[in-house]
mmCIF file of C-alpha atoms in Angstrom:
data_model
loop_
_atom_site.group_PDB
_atom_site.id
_atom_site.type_symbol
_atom_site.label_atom_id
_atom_site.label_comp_id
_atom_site.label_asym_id
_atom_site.label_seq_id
_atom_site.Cartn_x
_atom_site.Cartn_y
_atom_site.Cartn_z
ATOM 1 C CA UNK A 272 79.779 104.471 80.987
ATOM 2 C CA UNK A 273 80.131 107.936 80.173
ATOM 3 C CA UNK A 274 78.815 111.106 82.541
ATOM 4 C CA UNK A 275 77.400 112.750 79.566
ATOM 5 C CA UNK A 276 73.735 112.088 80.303
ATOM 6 C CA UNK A 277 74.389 114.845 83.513
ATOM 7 C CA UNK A 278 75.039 117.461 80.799
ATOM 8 C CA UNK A 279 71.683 117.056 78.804
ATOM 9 C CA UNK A 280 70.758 119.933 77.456
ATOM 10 C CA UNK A 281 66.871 119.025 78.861
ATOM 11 C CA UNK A 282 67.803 118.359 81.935
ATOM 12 C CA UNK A 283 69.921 121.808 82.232
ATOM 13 C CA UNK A 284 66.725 123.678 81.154
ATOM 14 C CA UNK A 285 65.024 122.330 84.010
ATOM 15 C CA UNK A 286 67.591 123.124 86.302
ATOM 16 C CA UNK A 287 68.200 126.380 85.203
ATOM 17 C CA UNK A 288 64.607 127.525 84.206
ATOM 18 C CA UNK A 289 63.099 130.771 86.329
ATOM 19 C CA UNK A 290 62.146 129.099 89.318
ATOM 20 C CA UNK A 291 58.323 129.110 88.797
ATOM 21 C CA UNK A 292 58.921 126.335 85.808
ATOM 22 C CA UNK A 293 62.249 124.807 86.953
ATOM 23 C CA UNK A 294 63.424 121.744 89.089
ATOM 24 C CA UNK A 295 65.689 120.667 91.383
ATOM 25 C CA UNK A 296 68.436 118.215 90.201
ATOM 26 C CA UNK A 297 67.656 114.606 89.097
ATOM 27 C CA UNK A 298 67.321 112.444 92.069
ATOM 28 C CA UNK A 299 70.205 109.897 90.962
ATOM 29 C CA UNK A 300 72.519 113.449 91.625
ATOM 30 C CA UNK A 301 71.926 112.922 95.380
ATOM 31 C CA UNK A 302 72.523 108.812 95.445
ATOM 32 C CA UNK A 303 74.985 107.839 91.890
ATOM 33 C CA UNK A 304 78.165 107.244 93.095
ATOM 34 C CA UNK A 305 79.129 107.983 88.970
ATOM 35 C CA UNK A 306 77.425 111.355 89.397
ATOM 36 C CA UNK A 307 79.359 112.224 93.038
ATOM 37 C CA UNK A 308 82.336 111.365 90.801
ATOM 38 C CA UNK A 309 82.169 113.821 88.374
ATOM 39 C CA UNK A 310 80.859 116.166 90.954
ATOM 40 C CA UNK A 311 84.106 115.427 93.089
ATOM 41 C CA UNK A 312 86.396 115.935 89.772
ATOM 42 C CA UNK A 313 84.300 118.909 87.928
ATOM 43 C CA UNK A 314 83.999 121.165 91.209
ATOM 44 C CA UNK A 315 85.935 120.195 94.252
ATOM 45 C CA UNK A 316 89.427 119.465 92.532
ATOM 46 C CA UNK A 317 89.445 122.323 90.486
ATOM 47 C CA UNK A 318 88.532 125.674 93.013
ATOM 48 C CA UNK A 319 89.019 126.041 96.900
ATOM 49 C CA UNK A 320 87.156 124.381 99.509
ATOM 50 C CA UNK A 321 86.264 124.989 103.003
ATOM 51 C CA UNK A 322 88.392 122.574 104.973
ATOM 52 C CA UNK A 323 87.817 123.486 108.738
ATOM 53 C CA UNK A 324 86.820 126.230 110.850
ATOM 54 C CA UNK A 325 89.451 128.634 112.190
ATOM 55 C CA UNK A 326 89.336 128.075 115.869
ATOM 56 C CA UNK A 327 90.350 124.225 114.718
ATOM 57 C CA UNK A 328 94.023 125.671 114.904
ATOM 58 C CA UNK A 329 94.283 128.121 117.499
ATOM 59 C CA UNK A 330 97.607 127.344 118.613
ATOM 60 C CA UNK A 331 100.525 128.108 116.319
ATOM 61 C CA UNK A 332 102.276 124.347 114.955
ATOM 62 C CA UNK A 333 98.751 123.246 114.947
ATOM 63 C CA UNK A 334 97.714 120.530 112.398
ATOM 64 C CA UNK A 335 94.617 118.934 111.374
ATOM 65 C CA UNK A 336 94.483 116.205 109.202
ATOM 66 C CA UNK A 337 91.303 116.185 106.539
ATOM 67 C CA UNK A 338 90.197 114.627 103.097
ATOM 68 C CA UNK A 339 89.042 117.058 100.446
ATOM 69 C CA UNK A 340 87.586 115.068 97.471
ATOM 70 C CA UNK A 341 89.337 112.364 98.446
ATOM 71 C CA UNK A 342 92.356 113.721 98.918
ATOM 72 C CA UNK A 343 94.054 113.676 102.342
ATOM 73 C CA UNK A 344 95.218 116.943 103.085
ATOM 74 C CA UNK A 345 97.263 118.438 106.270
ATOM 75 C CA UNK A 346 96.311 121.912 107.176
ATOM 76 C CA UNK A 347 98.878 123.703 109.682
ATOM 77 C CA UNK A 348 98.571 126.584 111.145
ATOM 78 C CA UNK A 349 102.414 128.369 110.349
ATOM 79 C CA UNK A 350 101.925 131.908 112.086
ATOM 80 C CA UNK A 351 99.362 133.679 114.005
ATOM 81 C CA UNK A 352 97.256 134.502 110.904
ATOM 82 C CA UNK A 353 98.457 132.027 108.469
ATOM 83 C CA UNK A 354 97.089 128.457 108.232
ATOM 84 C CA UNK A 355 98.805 126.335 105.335
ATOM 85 C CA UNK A 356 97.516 123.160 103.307
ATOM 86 C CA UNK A 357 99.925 120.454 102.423
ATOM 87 C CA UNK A 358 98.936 116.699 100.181
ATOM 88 C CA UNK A 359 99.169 114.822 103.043
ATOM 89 C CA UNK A 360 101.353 112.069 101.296
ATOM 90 C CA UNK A 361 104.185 110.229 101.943
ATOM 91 C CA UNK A 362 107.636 111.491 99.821
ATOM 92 C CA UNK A 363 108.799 107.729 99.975
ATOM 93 C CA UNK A 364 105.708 106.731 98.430
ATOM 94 C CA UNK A 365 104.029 104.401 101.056
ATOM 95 C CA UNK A 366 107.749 102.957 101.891
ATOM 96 C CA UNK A 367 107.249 104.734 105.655
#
């Protein structure tokens, strides 16, 4: 089934009307998996996201596995003000 119905242009004029005459989203945005889909691959792939909080990796060689839209990700902290993001996959391609 196609996501199309999400970009309606009715349901964007509610969304985006002045406040006094617009509405929240449609409730199926808070519980369709289809719609946390799109969501996942419209925003959260495309644009940086908040991962952790700083004091997470205080200690230089610090790392901290976490999933990012469903990505596993493995943030290490390199230097005292650097903290770097790696795909937290394996080269061998699940042979290790």
């Amino acid at each position: 089934m196609s996501n199309d119905h999400w970009f309606d242009p009715q349901v964007w004029a509610r969304i985006t009307d002045p406040t006094a005459k617009g509405s929240a989203l449609p409730n199926a945005a808070y519980t369709d998996s289809k719609f946390f889909d799109l969501e996942q691959n419209s925003l959260f792939k495309k644009t940086w996201v908040f991962a952790t909080f700083v004091h997470k990796l205080s200690d230089i060689g610090d790392l901290l596995p976490v999933e990012v839209a469903g990505q596993p990700i493995l943030l290490a902290k390199s230097d005292e003000s650097t903290i770097r993001a790696f795909h937290n996959v394996c080269r061998h391609r699940g042979q290790c």
